[in-house]
Every structure is written in structure tokens, then in C-alpha cells.
Short mmCIF file of C-alpha atoms and ligand atoms in Angstrom, two decimals:
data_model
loop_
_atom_site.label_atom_id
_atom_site.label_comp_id
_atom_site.label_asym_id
_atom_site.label_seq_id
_atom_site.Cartn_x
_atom_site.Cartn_y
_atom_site.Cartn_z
CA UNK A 672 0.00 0.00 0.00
CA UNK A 673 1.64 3.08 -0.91
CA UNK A 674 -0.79 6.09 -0.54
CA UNK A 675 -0.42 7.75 2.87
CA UNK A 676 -4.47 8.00 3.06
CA UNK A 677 -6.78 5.95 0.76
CA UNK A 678 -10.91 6.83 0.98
CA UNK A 679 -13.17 3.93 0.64
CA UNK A 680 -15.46 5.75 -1.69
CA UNK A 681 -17.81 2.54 -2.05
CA UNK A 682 -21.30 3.30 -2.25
CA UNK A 683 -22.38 0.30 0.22
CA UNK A 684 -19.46 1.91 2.52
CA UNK A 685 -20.86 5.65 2.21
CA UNK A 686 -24.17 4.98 2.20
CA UNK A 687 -24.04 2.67 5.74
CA UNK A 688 -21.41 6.06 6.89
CA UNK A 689 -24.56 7.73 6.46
CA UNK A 690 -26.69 5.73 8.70
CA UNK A 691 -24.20 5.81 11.18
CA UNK A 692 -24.07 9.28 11.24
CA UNK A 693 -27.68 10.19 11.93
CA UNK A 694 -28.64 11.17 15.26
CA UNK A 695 -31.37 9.33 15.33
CA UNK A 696 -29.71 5.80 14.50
CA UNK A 697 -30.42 3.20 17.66
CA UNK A 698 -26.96 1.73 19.36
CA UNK A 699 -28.50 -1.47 17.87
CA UNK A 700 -27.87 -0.24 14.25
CA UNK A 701 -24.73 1.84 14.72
CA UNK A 702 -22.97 -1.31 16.02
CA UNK A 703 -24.32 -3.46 13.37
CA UNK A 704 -23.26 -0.91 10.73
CA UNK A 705 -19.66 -0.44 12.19
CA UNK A 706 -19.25 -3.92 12.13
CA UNK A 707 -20.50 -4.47 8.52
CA UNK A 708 -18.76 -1.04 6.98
CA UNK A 709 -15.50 -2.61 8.76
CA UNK A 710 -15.12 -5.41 7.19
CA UNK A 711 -15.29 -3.39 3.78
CA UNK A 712 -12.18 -1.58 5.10
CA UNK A 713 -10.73 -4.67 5.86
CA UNK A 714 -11.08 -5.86 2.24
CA UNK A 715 -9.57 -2.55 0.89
CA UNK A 716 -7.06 -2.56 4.00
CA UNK A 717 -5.24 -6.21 3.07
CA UNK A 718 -5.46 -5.48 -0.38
CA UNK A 719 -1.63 -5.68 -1.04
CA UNK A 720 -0.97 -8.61 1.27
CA UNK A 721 1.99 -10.78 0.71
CA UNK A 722 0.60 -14.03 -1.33
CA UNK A 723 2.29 -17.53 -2.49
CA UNK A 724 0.95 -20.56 -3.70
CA UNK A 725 0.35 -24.02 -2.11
CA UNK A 726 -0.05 -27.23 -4.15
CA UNK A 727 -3.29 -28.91 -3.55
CA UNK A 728 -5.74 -31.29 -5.33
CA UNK A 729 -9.18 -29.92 -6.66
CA UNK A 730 -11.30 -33.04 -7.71
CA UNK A 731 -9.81 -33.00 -10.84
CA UNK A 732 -6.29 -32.55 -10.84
CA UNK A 733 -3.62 -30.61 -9.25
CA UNK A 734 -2.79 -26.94 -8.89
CA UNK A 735 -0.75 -24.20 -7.42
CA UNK A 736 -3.38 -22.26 -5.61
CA UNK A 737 -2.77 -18.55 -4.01
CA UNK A 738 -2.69 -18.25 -0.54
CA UNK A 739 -1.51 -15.80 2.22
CA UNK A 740 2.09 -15.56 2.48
CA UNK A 741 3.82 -15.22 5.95
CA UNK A 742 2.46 -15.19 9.49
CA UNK A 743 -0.87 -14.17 11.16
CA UNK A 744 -1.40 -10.79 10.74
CA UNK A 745 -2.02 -9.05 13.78
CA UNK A 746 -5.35 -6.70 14.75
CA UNK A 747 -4.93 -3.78 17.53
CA UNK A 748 -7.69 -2.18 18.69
CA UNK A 749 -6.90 1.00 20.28
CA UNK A 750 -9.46 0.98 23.68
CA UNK A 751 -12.18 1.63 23.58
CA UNK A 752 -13.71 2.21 20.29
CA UNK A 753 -11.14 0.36 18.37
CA UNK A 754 -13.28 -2.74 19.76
CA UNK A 755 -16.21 -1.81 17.53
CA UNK A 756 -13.97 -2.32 14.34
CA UNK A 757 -12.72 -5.61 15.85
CA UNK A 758 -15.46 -7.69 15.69
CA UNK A 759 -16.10 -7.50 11.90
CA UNK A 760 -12.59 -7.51 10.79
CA UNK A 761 -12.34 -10.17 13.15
CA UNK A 762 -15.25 -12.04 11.21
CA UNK A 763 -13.48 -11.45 7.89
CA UNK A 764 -10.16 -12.95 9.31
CA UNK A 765 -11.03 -15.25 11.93
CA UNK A 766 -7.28 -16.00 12.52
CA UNK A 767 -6.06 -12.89 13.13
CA UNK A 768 -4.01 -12.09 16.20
CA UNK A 769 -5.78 -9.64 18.67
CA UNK A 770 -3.68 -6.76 20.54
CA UNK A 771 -5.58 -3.94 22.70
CA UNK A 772 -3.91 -0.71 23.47
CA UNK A 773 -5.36 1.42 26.51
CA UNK A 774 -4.51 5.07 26.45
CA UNK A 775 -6.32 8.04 28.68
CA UNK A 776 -5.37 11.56 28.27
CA UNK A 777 -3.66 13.55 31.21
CA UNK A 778 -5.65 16.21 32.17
CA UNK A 779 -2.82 18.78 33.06
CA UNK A 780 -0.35 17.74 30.58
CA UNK A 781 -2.94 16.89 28.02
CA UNK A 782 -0.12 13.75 27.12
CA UNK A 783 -1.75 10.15 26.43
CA UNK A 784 -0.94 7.82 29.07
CA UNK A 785 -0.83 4.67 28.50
CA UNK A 786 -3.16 2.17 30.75
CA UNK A 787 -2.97 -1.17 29.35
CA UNK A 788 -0.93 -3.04 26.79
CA UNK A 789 -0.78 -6.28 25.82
CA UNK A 790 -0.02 -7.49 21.85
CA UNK A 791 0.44 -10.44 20.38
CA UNK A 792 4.54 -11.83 19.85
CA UNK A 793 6.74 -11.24 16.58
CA UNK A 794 5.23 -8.56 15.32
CA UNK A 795 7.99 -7.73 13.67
CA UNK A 796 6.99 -10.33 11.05
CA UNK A 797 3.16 -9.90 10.63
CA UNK A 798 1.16 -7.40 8.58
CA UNK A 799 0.05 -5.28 12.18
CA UNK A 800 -3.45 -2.90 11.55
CA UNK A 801 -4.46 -0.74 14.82
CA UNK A 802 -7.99 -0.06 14.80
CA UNK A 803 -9.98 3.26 16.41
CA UNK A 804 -13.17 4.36 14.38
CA UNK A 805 -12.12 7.89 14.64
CA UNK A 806 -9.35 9.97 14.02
CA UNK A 807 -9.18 13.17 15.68
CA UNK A 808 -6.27 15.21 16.75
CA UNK A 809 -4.20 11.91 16.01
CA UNK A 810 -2.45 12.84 19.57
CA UNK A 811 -3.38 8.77 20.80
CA UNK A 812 -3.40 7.03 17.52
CA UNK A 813 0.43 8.71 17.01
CA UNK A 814 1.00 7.55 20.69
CA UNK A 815 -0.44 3.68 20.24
CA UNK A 816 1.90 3.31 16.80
CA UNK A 817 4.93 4.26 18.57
CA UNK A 818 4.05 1.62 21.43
CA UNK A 819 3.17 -0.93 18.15
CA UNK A 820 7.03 0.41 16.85
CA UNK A 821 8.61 -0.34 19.99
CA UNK A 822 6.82 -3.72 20.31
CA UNK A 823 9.08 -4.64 16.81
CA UNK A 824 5.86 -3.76 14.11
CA UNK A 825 7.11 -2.84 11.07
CA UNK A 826 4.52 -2.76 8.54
CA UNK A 827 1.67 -1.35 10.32
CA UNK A 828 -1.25 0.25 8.75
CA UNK A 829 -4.25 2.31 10.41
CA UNK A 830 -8.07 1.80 9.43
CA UNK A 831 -10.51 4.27 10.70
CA UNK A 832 -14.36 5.30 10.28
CA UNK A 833 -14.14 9.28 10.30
CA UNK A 834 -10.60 11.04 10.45
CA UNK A 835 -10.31 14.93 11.04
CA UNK A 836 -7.61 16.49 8.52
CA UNK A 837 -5.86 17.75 11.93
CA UNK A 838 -5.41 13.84 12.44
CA UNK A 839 -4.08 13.20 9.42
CA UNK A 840 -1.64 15.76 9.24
CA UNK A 841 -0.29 14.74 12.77
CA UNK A 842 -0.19 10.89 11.88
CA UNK A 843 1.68 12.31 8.61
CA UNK A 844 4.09 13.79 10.94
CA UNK A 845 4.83 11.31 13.42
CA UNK A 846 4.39 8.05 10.67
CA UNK A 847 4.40 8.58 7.71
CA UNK A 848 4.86 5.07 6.97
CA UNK A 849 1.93 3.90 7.94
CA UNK A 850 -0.84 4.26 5.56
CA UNK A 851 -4.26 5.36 6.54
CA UNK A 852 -7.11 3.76 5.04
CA UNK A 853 -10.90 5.73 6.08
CA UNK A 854 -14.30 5.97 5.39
CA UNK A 855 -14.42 9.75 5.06
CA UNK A 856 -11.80 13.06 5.93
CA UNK A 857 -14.55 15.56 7.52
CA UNK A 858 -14.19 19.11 7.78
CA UNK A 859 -12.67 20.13 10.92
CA UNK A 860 -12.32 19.29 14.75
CA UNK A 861 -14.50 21.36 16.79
CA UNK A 862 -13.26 23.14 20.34
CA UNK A 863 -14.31 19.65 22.51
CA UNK A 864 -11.77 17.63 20.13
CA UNK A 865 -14.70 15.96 18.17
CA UNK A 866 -15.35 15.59 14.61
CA UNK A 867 -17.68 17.82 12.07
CA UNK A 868 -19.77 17.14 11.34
CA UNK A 869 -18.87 13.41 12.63
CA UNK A 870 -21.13 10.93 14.20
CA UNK A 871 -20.59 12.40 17.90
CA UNK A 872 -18.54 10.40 20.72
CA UNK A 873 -18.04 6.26 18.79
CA UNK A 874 -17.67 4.55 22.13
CA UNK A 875 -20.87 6.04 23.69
CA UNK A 876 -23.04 5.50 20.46
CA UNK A 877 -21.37 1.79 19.85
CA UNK A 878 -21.81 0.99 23.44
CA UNK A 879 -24.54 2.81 24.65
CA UNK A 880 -23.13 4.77 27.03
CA UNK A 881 -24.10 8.56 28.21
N1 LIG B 920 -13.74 10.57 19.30
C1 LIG B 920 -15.05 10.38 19.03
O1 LIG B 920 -15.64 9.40 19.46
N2 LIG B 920 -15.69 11.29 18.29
C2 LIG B 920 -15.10 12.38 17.78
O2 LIG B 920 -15.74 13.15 17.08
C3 LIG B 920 -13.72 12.56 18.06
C4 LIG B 920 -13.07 11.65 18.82
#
């Protein structure tokens, strides 16, 4: 994947985007839709994935027959809203590897802390995608890479719902190696951090919270 950002402009994907971001859409739907709209990100996200072939025997003769090259690929969903993109990508690649990252945001120092951490081993070697719906000022998705970079990933990519062109300019900054792949770029960040027009607060509308 070489684009930096790459906007899945599919109608099924913007039309469900729009369904997610009415108001008036239940927690039932929203959650259903994330989890359908993310495994159409998947799909565009593993696009270039490393493939070989593997001899095997269809009922009528033999073949070479493409298959995944290389080891599990690992899914991190960045706490808590990055769980809402889990479970369909999940669904699409039931084999995955699963890694959280738990971040919180100082108050005074306005500096992501990090609360929990735990990913899977050798990521050095596996195809690594971190997962939170929505990019805003990029401040903790920036923050969970460099943990992922530290952990060994090296080919890590970043799939989102909504991203904020604030959080794409920081992620820019701080990685520009790691392609972003989105639903839509919206306008602008408001003064609360949150996206507009946007969907409102993911966790609390996936979750049902507030
Ligand atoms: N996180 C959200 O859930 N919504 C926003 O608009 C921004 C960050």
C-alpha cells in the first residue's frame, strides 16, 4: 500500500457512513453498521498482502493455488472504540491475532498515558493494523503506533471510520509510513476535540453509554 491516506469511496461503505451518522440511528444499528462497513475496510485494507501458492488437489487434478504468504497478521484495537472495528474484521479474518492498546489523556499535561498493553509476539513479522473508528487530533493514535514500533511492528497500517484532517496531518508527521485507510476526511475538529460534522462520541453511540 503506498498512498499515505486511501478513501473507501464505495457506495455500500458511504451509504451505511450515512446511517451511522444520523442522530437518530439506535446503538442497535450503529454497532451493526460499524461492524458491517469494517469489514469493507478490511477488504480494501489487506489489499496488497503478501501471497504464495500451495499445491493442492481440486477433484480433478492438481494446482498451485494462491494463498496468504507469511504469518498471522495481527489486529490492535486502540481501547475503547477500536473494539467496535474488531469484531467484523475479526469475522473477515477469523485467525487474526488480537492486541488492545489502553490510552487516557492527562488532564494537566494533556499527554496520552498509556493504561494497558498487551499485543500479540513477533510482530515484527506480521502485517500489524491498529484499529480506532475515529481519528481526531491523532495525539493517541500517534502515541499507540509508537508503542506498536517499539513492540518490533514494522509494517503497520491504520483503518478508521471518520478522520479529522488535523489527524491526518499529525499521523503524517509522526508516521508517515503507515498508511491510513478511512471511510471519510470531515471538515474540521471542533473546540471539545470531536469531529464535524462526525457521528458524535463512537464509544458512547457503539456501546450505549451517556
Ligand atoms: N472521538 C469520538 O468518538 N468522536 C469524535 O468526534 C472525536 C473523537
Amino acid at each position: 500500500m503506498h498512498e499515505h491516506l486511501t478513501v473507501v469511496t464505495h457506495p455500500l461503505v458511504q451509504h451505511k457512513l450515512t446511517l451511522m451518522r444520523d442522530k437518530d440511528t439506535s446503538t442497535k444499528s450503529f454497532r451493526q453498521l460499524l461492524r458491517e462497513i469494517s469489514q469493507l475496510l478490511a477488504y480494501e485494507i489487506t489489499r496488497e498482502m503478501e501471497m504464495t501458492t500451495r499445491r493442492i488437489e481440486t477433484p480433478l487434478r492438481e494446482m498451485d493455488a494462491p494463498v496468504i504468504d507469511g504469518k498471522k497478521l495481527a489486529l490492535i484495537s486502540i481501547l475503547r472504540a477500536g473494539n467496535g472495528l474488531l469484531d467484523g474484521v475479526l469475522e473477515l479474518i477469523p485467525a487474526a491475532r488480537v492486541g488492545f492498546v489502553g490510552l487516557y489523556r492527562d488532564e494537566k499535561t494533556l499527554q496520552p498515558v498509556q493504561y494497558y498493553y498487551k499485543v500479540p509476539s513477533e510482530l515484527e513479522n506480521r502485517l500489524t493494523i491498529a484499529l480506532d473508528p475515529m481519528l481526531a487530533t491523532g495525539n493517541s493514535s500517534a502515541a499507540a503506533i509508537d508503542l506498536l514500533k517499539k513492540s518490533g511492528a514494522k509494517n503497520i497500517r491504520f483503518m478508521c471510520l471518520l478522520a479529522a484532517p488535523e489527524g491526518i496531518a499529525r499521523m503524517r508527521q509522526a508516521h508517515p509510513d503507515v498508511p491510513i485507510v478511512t471511510a471519510a476526511v470531515d471538515e474540521r475538529l471542533n473546540e471539545h476535540g470531536y469531529i464535524v460534522p462526525g457521528l458524535g462520541d463512537a464509544g458512547d453511540r457503539m456501546f450505549g453509554t451517556k
